[in-house]
Structures are given as structure tokens and as C-alpha cells.
Amino acid sequence: MANSPQAKKRARQNERRFAVNKARRSRIRTYLRAVEEAIESGDKDAAAAALKAAQPELMRGVTKGVYHKNTASRKISRLSARVKALG
């Protein structure tokens, strides 16, 4: 348990940051899920639109420190390849 005032403040800040980051991660996953569902349905236009909406959300997660830059780039690359592969 945190005893010093500084440690107590750090614990409070960590709880707040955790909640914010959790919400950001959830929001990004929702966008990615929309892309996945569009790919599975086979609708190329819907998948491309969902991917276009998901890309800035993912990169925003990078700038906020939720995801590593390479992780986001890898996810975007793999999704765009799958969208492109749709007939």
C-alpha cells in the first residue's frame, strides 16, 4: 500500500490513466471489429470504409501511448491486405 503522499498521488494518477487507456483500447478494438465483420461478410466497400475509419483511430492510440507504432502499422497492413484480397 502507498504510504507517502507522493506514492498515494501516483496511485490515484495510475488509476485515472488506466481507465482512460482502457477506454481508448476498447474504442480501437470496436473499430477493428467493424473491419473484421465487414471482411467476413465479403463486402469490399464496407470493409474499405471501416478500415479507413479505423486507421486514424489506431494511430491516435499510438500517439497516446496505448499501442506501439509497429504494432499499429502491422495491424493496418494485415487488415488492408485482407480487404484488398476481397473480390
PDB file of C-alpha atoms in Angstrom:
ATOM      1  CA  MET A   1       0.000   0.000   0.000  1.00  0.00           C
ATOM      2  CA  ALA A   2       1.203   3.520  -0.790  1.00  0.00           C
ATOM      3  CA  ASN A   3       2.317   5.355   2.337  1.00  0.00           C
ATOM      4  CA  SER A   4       3.965   8.595   1.276  1.00  0.00           C
ATOM      5  CA  PRO A   5       1.850  11.418  -0.160  1.00  0.00           C
ATOM      6  CA  GLN A   6       3.777  11.144  -3.424  1.00  0.00           C
ATOM      7  CA  ALA A   7       3.068   7.413  -3.697  1.00  0.00           C
ATOM      8  CA  LYS A   8      -0.618   7.997  -2.898  1.00  0.00           C
ATOM      9  CA  LYS A   9      -0.850  10.628  -5.627  1.00  0.00           C
ATOM     10  CA  ARG A  10       0.911   8.300  -8.081  1.00  0.00           C
ATOM     11  CA  ALA A  11      -1.600   5.552  -7.264  1.00  0.00           C
ATOM     12  CA  ARG A  12      -4.502   7.934  -7.972  1.00  0.00           C
ATOM     13  CA  GLN A  13      -2.930   9.065 -11.248  1.00  0.00           C
ATOM     14  CA  ASN A  14      -2.284   5.482 -12.308  1.00  0.00           C
ATOM     15  CA  GLU A  15      -5.944   4.567 -11.717  1.00  0.00           C
ATOM     16  CA  ARG A  16      -7.100   7.508 -13.851  1.00  0.00           C
ATOM     17  CA  ARG A  17      -4.638   6.760 -16.664  1.00  0.00           C
ATOM     18  CA  PHE A  18      -5.590   3.074 -16.587  1.00  0.00           C
ATOM     19  CA  ALA A  19      -9.272   3.959 -17.013  1.00  0.00           C
ATOM     20  CA  VAL A  20      -8.560   6.355 -19.891  1.00  0.00           C
ATOM     21  CA  ASN A  21      -6.258   3.895 -21.661  1.00  0.00           C
ATOM     22  CA  LYS A  22      -8.748   1.071 -21.156  1.00  0.00           C
ATOM     23  CA  ALA A  23     -11.459   3.169 -22.813  1.00  0.00           C
ATOM     24  CA  ARG A  24      -9.125   4.022 -25.704  1.00  0.00           C
ATOM     25  CA  ARG A  25      -8.167   0.373 -26.215  1.00  0.00           C
ATOM     26  CA  SER A  26     -11.831  -0.624 -26.180  1.00  0.00           C
ATOM     27  CA  ARG A  27     -12.721   2.066 -28.714  1.00  0.00           C
ATOM     28  CA  ILE A  28      -9.928   0.953 -31.058  1.00  0.00           C
ATOM     29  CA  ARG A  29     -10.958  -2.698 -30.743  1.00  0.00           C
ATOM     30  CA  THR A  30     -14.518  -1.725 -31.685  1.00  0.00           C
ATOM     31  CA  TYR A  31     -13.249  -0.106 -34.892  1.00  0.00           C
ATOM     32  CA  LEU A  32     -11.104  -3.157 -35.660  1.00  0.00           C
ATOM     33  CA  ARG A  33     -14.056  -5.468 -35.007  1.00  0.00           C
ATOM     34  CA  ALA A  34     -16.119  -3.492 -37.536  1.00  0.00           C
ATOM     35  CA  VAL A  35     -13.419  -4.072 -40.146  1.00  0.00           C
ATOM     36  CA  GLU A  36     -13.259  -7.797 -39.311  1.00  0.00           C
ATOM     37  CA  GLU A  37     -17.037  -8.157 -39.612  1.00  0.00           C
ATOM     38  CA  ALA A  38     -17.080  -6.339 -42.950  1.00  0.00           C
ATOM     39  CA  ILE A  39     -14.316  -8.613 -44.254  1.00  0.00           C
ATOM     40  CA  GLU A  40     -16.176 -11.730 -43.098  1.00  0.00           C
ATOM     41  CA  SER A  41     -19.383 -10.553 -44.764  1.00  0.00           C
ATOM     42  CA  GLY A  42     -17.439 -10.209 -48.015  1.00  0.00           C
ATOM     43  CA  ASP A  43     -18.477  -6.593 -48.655  1.00  0.00           C
ATOM     44  CA  LYS A  44     -15.358  -4.912 -50.028  1.00  0.00           C
ATOM     45  CA  ASP A  45     -16.790  -1.370 -49.988  1.00  0.00           C
ATOM     46  CA  ALA A  46     -17.931  -1.649 -46.379  1.00  0.00           C
ATOM     47  CA  ALA A  47     -14.611  -3.211 -45.377  1.00  0.00           C
ATOM     48  CA  ALA A  48     -12.647  -0.435 -47.088  1.00  0.00           C
ATOM     49  CA  ALA A  49     -14.781   2.227 -45.400  1.00  0.00           C
ATOM     50  CA  ALA A  50     -14.405   0.573 -41.998  1.00  0.00           C
ATOM     51  CA  LEU A  51     -10.647   0.302 -42.493  1.00  0.00           C
ATOM     52  CA  LYS A  52     -10.439   3.964 -43.469  1.00  0.00           C
ATOM     53  CA  ALA A  53     -12.258   4.854 -40.236  1.00  0.00           C
ATOM     54  CA  ALA A  54     -10.108   2.512 -38.129  1.00  0.00           C
ATOM     55  CA  GLN A  55      -6.704   3.741 -39.336  1.00  0.00           C
ATOM     56  CA  PRO A  56      -6.727   7.191 -37.683  1.00  0.00           C
ATOM     57  CA  GLU A  57      -8.162   5.656 -34.503  1.00  0.00           C
ATOM     58  CA  LEU A  58      -5.284   3.165 -34.337  1.00  0.00           C
ATOM     59  CA  MET A  59      -2.677   5.830 -34.993  1.00  0.00           C
ATOM     60  CA  ARG A  60      -4.253   8.031 -32.324  1.00  0.00           C
ATOM     61  CA  GLY A  61      -3.733   5.121 -29.947  1.00  0.00           C
ATOM     62  CA  VAL A  62      -0.056   5.208 -30.900  1.00  0.00           C
ATOM     63  CA  THR A  63       0.327   8.905 -30.138  1.00  0.00           C
ATOM     64  CA  LYS A  64      -1.466   8.414 -26.799  1.00  0.00           C
ATOM     65  CA  GLY A  65       0.849   5.556 -25.867  1.00  0.00           C
ATOM     66  CA  VAL A  66      -1.755   2.787 -25.900  1.00  0.00           C
ATOM     67  CA  TYR A  67      -0.142   0.882 -28.775  1.00  0.00           C
ATOM     68  CA  HIS A  68       3.393   0.693 -30.119  1.00  0.00           C
ATOM     69  CA  LYS A  69       3.868   2.224 -33.565  1.00  0.00           C
ATOM     70  CA  ASN A  70       4.964  -1.050 -35.163  1.00  0.00           C
ATOM     71  CA  THR A  71       2.003  -2.903 -33.687  1.00  0.00           C
ATOM     72  CA  ALA A  72      -0.459  -0.447 -35.180  1.00  0.00           C
ATOM     73  CA  SER A  73       1.333  -0.479 -38.534  1.00  0.00           C
ATOM     74  CA  ARG A  74       1.279  -4.273 -38.565  1.00  0.00           C
ATOM     75  CA  LYS A  75      -2.450  -4.383 -37.807  1.00  0.00           C
ATOM     76  CA  ILE A  76      -3.239  -1.832 -40.519  1.00  0.00           C
ATOM     77  CA  SER A  77      -1.033  -3.639 -43.036  1.00  0.00           C
ATOM     78  CA  ARG A  78      -2.617  -7.026 -42.394  1.00  0.00           C
ATOM     79  CA  LEU A  79      -6.157  -5.665 -42.461  1.00  0.00           C
ATOM     80  CA  SER A  80      -5.573  -3.698 -45.663  1.00  0.00           C
ATOM     81  CA  ALA A  81      -4.108  -6.800 -47.320  1.00  0.00           C
ATOM     82  CA  ARG A  82      -7.219  -8.769 -46.348  1.00  0.00           C
ATOM     83  CA  VAL A  83      -9.518  -6.011 -47.630  1.00  0.00           C
ATOM     84  CA  LYS A  84      -7.553  -5.842 -50.874  1.00  0.00           C
ATOM     85  CA  ALA A  85      -7.832  -9.625 -51.288  1.00  0.00           C
ATOM     86  CA  LEU A  86     -11.654  -9.426 -51.267  1.00  0.00           C
ATOM     87  CA  GLY A  87     -13.011  -9.976 -54.760  1.00  0.00           C
TER      88      GLY A  87
END
